[in-house]
XYZ file of C-alpha atoms in Angstrom:
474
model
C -8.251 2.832 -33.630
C -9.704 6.247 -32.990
C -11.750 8.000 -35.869
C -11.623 11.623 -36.845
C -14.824 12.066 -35.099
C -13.328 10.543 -32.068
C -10.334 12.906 -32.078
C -12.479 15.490 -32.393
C -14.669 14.482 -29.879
C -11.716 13.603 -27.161
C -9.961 16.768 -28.296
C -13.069 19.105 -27.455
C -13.293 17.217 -24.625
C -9.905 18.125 -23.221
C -10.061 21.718 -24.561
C -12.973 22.144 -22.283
C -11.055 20.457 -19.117
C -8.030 22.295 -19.511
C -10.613 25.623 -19.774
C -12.457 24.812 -16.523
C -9.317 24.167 -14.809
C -8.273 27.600 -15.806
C -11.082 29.242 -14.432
C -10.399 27.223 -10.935
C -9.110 29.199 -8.366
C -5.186 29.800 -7.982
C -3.710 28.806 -5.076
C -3.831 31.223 -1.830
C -0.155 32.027 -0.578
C 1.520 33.335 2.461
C 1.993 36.179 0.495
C -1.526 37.094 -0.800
C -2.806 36.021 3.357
C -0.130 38.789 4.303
C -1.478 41.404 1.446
C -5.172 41.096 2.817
C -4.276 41.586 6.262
C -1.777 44.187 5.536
C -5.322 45.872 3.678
C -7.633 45.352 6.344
C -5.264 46.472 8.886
C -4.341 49.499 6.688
C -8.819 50.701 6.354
C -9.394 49.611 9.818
C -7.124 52.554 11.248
C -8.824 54.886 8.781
C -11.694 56.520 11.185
C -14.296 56.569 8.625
C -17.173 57.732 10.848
C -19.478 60.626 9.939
C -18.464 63.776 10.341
C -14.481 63.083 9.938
C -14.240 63.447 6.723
C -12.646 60.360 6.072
C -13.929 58.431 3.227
C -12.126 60.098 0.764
C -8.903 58.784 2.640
C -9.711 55.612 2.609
C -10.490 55.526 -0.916
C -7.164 57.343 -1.838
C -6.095 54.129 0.188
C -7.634 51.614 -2.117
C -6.726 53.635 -5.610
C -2.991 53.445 -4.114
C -2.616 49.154 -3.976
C -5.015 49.060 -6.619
C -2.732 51.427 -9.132
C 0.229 49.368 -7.966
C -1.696 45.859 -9.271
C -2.157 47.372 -12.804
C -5.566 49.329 -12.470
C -5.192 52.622 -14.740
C -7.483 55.874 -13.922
C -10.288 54.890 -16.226
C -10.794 51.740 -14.275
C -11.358 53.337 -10.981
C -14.466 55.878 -10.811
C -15.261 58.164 -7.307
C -18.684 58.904 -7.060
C -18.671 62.164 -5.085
C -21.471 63.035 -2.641
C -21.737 66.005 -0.079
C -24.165 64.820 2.950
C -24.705 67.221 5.917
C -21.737 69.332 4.488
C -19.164 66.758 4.092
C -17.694 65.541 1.702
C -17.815 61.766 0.841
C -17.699 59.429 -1.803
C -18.510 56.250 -3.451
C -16.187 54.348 -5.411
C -16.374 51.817 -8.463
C -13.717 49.989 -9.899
C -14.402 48.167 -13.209
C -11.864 44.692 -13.532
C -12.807 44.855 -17.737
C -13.996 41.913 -19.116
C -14.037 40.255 -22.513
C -17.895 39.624 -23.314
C -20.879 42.158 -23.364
C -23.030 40.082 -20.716
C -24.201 42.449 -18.156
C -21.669 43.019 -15.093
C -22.071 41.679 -11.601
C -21.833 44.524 -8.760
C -19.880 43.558 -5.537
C -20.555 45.841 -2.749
C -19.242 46.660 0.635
C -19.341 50.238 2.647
C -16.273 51.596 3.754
C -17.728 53.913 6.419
C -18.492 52.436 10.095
C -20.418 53.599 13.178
C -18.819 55.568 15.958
C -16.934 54.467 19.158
C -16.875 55.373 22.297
C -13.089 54.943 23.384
C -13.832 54.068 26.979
C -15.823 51.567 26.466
C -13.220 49.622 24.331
C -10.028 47.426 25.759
C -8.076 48.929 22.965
C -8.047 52.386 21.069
C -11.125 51.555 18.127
C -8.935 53.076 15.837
C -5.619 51.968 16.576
C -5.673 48.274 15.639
C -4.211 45.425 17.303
C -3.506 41.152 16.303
C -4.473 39.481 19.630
C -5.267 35.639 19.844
C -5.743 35.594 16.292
C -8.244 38.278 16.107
C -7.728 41.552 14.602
C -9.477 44.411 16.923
C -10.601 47.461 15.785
C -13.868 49.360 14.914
C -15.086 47.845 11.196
C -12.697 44.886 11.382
C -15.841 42.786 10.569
C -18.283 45.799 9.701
C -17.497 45.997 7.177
C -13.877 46.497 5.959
C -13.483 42.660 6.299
C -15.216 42.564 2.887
C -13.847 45.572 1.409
C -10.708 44.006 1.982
C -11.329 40.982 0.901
C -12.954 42.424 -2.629
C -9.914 44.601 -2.970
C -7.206 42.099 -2.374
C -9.093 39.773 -4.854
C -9.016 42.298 -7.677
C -5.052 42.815 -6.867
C -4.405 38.785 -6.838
C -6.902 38.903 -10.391
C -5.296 41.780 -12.172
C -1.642 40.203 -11.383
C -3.052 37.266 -12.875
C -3.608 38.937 -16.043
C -7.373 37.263 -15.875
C -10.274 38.560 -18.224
C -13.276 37.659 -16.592
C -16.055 36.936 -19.493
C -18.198 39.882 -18.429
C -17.391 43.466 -16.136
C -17.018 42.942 -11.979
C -17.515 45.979 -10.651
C -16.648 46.795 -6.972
C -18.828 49.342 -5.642
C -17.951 50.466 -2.280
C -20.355 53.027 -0.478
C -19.622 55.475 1.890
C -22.039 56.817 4.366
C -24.175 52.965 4.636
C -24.528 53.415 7.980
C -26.270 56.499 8.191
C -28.507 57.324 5.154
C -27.222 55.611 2.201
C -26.823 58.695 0.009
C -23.809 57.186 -1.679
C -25.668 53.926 -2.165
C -28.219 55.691 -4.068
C -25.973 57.607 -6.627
C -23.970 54.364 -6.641
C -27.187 52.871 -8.184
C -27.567 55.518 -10.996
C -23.926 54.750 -11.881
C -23.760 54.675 -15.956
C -22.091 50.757 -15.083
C -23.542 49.975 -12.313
C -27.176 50.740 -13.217
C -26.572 48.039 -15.935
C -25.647 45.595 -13.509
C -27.250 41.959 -13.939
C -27.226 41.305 -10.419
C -24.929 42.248 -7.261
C -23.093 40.421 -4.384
C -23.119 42.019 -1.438
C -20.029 41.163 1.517
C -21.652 42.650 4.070
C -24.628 40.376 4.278
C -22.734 37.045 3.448
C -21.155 34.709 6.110
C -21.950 32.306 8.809
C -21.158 31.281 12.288
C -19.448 28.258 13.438
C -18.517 26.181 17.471
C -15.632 28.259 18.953
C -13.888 24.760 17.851
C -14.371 25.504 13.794
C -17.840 22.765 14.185
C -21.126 22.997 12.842
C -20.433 26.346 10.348
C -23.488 27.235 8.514
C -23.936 29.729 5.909
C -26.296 31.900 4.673
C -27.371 33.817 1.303
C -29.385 37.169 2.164
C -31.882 37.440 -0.771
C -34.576 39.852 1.228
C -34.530 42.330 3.897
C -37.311 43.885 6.143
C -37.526 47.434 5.610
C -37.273 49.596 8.620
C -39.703 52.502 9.578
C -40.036 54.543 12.865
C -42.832 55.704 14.174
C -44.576 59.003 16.255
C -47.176 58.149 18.392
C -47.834 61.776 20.290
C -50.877 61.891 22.735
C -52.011 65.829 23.690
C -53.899 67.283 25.738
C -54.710 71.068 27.074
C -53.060 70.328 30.252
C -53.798 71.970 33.672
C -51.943 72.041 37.187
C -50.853 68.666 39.181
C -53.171 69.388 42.404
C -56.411 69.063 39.909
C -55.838 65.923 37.943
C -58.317 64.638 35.806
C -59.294 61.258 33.665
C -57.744 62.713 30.463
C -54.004 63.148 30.748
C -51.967 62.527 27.471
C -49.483 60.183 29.473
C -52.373 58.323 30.537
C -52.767 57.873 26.347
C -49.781 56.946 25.844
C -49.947 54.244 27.951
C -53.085 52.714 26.777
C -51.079 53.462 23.121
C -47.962 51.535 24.402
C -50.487 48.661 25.285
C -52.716 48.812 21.958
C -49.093 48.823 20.425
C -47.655 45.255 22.830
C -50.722 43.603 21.579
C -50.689 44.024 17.747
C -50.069 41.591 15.562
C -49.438 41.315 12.092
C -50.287 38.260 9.895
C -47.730 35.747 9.165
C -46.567 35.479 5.997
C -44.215 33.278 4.070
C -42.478 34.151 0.809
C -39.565 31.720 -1.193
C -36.753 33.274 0.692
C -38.564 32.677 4.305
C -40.611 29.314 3.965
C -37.315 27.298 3.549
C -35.861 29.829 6.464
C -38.808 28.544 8.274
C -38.868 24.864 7.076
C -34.853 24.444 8.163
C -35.532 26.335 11.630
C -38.385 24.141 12.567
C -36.608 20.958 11.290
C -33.470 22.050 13.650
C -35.770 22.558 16.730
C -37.036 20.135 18.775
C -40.171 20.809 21.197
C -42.498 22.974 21.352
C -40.974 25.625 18.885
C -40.397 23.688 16.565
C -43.746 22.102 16.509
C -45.276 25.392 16.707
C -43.275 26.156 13.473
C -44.498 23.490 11.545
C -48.103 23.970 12.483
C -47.462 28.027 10.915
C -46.321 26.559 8.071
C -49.387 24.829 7.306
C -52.060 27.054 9.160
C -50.129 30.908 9.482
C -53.355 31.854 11.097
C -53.253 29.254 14.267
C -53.350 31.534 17.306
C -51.920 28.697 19.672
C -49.179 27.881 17.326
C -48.094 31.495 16.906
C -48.132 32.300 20.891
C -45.663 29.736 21.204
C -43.511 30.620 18.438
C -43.276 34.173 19.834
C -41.521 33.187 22.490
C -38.070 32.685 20.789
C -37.283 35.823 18.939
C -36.181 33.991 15.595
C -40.092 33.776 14.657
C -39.995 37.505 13.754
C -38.981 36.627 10.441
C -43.099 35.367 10.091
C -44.295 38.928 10.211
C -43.786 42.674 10.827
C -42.950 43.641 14.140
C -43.528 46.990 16.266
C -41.962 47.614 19.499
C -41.785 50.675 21.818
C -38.297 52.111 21.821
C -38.173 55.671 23.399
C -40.890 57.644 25.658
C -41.141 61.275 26.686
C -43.774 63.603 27.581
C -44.733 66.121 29.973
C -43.485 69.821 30.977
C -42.859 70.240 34.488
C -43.308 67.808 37.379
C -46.358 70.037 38.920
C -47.863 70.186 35.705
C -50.529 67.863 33.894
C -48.780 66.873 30.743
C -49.717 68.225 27.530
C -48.160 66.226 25.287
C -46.338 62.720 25.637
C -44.777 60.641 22.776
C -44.105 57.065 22.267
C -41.546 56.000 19.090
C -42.183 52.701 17.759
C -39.812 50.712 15.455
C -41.562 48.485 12.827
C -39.525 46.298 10.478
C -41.500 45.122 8.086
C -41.775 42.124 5.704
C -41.038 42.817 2.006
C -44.271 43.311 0.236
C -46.028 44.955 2.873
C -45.877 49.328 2.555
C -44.903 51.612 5.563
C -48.356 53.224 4.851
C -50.591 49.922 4.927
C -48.233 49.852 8.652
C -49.235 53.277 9.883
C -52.656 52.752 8.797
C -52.723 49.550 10.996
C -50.896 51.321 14.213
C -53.194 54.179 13.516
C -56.137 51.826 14.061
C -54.834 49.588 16.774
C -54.409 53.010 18.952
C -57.672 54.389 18.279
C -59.610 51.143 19.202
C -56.947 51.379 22.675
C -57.344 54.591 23.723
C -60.492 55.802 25.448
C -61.594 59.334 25.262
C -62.304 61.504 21.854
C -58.629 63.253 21.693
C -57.078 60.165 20.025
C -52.946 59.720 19.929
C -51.939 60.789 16.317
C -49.461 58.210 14.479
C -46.770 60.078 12.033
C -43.963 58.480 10.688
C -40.334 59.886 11.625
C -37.726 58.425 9.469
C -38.459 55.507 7.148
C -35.762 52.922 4.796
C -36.576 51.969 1.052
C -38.584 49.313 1.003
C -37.279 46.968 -1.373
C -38.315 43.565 -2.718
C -37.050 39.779 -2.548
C -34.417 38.950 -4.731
C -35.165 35.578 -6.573
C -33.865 32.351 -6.465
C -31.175 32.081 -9.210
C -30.172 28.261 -8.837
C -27.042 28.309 -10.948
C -26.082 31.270 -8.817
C -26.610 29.873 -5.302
C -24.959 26.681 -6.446
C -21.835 28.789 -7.467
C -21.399 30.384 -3.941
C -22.108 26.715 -2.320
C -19.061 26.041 -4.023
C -17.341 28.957 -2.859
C -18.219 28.439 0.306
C -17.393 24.512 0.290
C -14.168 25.498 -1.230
C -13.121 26.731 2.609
C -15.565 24.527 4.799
C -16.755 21.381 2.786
C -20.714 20.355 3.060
C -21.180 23.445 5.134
C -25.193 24.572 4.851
C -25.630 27.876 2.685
C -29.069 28.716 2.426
C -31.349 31.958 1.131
C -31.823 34.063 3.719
C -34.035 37.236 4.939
C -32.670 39.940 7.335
C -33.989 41.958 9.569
C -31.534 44.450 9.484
C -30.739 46.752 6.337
C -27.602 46.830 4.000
C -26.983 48.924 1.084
C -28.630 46.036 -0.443
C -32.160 47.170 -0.373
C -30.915 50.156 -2.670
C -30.121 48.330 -5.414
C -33.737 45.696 -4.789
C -35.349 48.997 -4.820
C -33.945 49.514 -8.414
C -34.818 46.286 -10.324
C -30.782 45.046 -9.282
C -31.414 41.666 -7.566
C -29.034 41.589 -4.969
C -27.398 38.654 -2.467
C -25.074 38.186 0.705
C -22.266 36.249 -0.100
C -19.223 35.290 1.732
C -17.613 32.666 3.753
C -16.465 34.801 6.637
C -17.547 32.690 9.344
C -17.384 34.045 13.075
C -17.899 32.101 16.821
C -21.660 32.186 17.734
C -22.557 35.290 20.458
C -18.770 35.694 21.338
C -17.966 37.464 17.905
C -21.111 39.018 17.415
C -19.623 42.609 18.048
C -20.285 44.615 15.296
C -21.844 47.930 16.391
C -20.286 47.665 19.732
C -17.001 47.651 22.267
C -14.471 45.222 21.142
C -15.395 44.459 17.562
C -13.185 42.010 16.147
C -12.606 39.585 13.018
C -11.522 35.861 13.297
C -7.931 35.858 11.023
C -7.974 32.680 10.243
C -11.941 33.152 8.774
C -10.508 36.120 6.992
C -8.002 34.763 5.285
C -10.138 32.152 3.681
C -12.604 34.813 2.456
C -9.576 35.197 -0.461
C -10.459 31.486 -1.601
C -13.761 32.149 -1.384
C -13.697 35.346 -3.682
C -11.056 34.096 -5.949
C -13.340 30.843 -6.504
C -16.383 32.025 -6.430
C -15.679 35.247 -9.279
C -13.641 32.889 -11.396
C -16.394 30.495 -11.526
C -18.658 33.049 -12.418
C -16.544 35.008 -14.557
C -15.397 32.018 -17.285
């Protein structure tokens, strides 16, 4: 016979059951697959590239379904910026919750780089469902997520769910060009308040063209970009009376002193694993090169090995040559010449401890008194690494397993930048998630002709949103 403790006890018991089941996710339907492709579609022919004006279109766009769901005025904020002269926006949307626990940001940009129409098989704008790809420019870059985030909120506000704290969608709109919006997103009376933030465009994986082997990762860090001057000069003089000092012959010997730099390797808790699975997933020489860094970063042998496959830049800061010009006529000794060198650089290390090294590296290379000058051109915020938040990455495993069970989905660092490294910058720790999982090489198109997003991946990216923000929103 069961006791009033036991009762109690059992009945607890169930009451807790029947409240995790409630936070599971609801079931995915034809119709809600239809409603995110009918979004995507809808932002994808939206030309959101600088200097259109667009933004603000696609944003009256999103108000429009999101108004229909249930969202009233106060829920959805624009966050108006002018850059260059035009007029864009960001947007937050708050889905209100029932506790005072600090919100969780989700962010996506809704702008997208340009096209150049001949280069496409379709119109970049116009988009078109072809062997079960959608093509158009920011399919995957990054309306995909936007989508995705958006349909989510619809399917949650139907629902008539209360998460236990504020999600906040916070959409950017120029991330491809300068982050402006990004950074008054930031200072956003909610969003500054945020706990931490999700980020769709750095989530996802790759998988075999046959759905095999998908593997995910969780961006926790990114490299910070900066781009470098290097401009040799030099008082010139006619072609028939050269000389030993010419400024292209500097910037030559600067280009060299430049190919054979190299900065330390360095590991941090987002890069050693990064490391550790790499090396454990390659045989030969790279691999054993890989675990000989781990234990020795400073082993010369090791590292001229590992240098070989680009994946070892995530070990160090890099610098590479990427446009050259100099001279004034082709009968004249130039006066100036200039090299620009891109550096993306490991969190922790500052652009100024970089130039200070190039500086260096160029005067010890280049003969002669008149040394090449180094000046930085254009520069990202450098932001720090995000840290590990166990209960959190074990939430998005689950997301993730919810579409593609056992799957790997591991912290991650990226060489590239995201609107992320705004909110780093700010004290918001911030992390890719998503499940959207493309074909290795063949769907790895963003930025150029024929982007494209895998349906079938996108239409599991409303599982993994539903799951993963009802898991941790109960």
């Amino acid at each position: 016979m069961m006791t009033g403790a036991g009762r109690t006890t059992r009945a607890a018991a169930i009451a807790a059951a029947m409240l995790a089941t409630s936070a599971l996710a609801a079931p995915v339907t034809d119709a809600d697959r239809a409603l995110g492709r009918a979004v995507v579609t809808e932002l994808v022919a939206i030309p959101t590239v600088k200097g259109n004006g667009q933004v603000p279109t696609l944003i009256a766009a999103i108000e429009k379904r999101l108004k229909a769901a249930g969202f009233v005025d106060a829920d959805i904020m624009r966050v108006p910026v002018t850059v260059d002269g035009e007029a864009t926006a960001g947007l937050v949307v708050r889905l209100a919750g029932r506790g005072k626990a600090k919100p969780i940001a989700l962010l996506g940009h809704m702008d997208v780089v340009g096209a150049v129409p001949g280069s496409w098989d379709t119109d970049p704008f116009k988009p078109v469902e072809k062997d079960g790809y959608l093509y158009a420019r920011g399919a995957s870059d990054n309306k995909a997520g936007v989508s995705a985030l958006v349909t989510t909120f619809i399917r949650l506000k139907r629902a008539n769910w209360m998460p236990s704290r504020d999600l906040l969608l916070v959409f950017s709109g120029d991330e491809e060009t300068g982050m402006q919006t990004t950074k008054a997103l930031v200072k956003h009376p909610l969003v500054a308040t945020a706990e931490y933030a999700l980020n769709s465009d750095a989530g996802g994986g790759s998988m075999e063209a046959d759905g095999s082997n998908p593997v995910f990762a969780i961006q926790s860090a990114e490299k910070t970009f900066a781009t470098f001057r290097i401009v040799a000069s030099n008082k010139g003089g006619h072609s028939s009376a050269p000389r030993p000092d010419n400024a292209i012959f500097d910037a030559a010997d600067a280009i060299q002193a430049v190919r054979t730099l190299r900065f330390p390797a360095a590991f941090n808790e987002i890069t050693r694993p990064m490391v550790e699975s790499l090396a454990a997933r390659s045989p030969g020489a790279f691999g054993s090169a890989l675990k000989t860094l781990l234990a020795d970063p400073q082993d010369e042998a090791a590292r001229a090995v590992a240098e070989r496959n680009p994946e070892s830049a995530l070990m160090w800061t890099t610098c590479v040559p990427t446009m050259l010009a100099g001279g004034n006529a082709p009968n004249a000794l130039p006066q100036t010449a200039e090299v620009t060198v891109n550096c993306r650089i490991l969190p922790g290390t500052s652009i100024e401890s970089v130039q200070k090294t190039l500086q260096a590296a160029v005067d010890n290379g280049v003969s002669g008194d008149a040394k090449p000058k180094v000046g930085l051109d254009t520069a990202g915020t450098a932001s720090p690494v995000s840290p590990v938040r166990p209960e959190l990455f074990a939430a998005i495993r689950r997301a993730v397993h919810a579409n593609y069970p056992g799957a790997p989905v591991e912290p991650a660092m990226s060489s590239g930048g995201t609107d992320g490294r705004e909110f780093r910058s700010q004290g918001i720790p911030t992390y890719g998630a998503g499940s959207l999982a493309m074909v290795r090489v063949i769907d790895s198109r963003a930025h150029g002709a024929n982007e494209r997003l895998l349906l079938k991946s996108f239409d599991k990216e409303l599982v993994f949103w539903d799951t993963l923000l009802r898991d941790l929103g109960s």
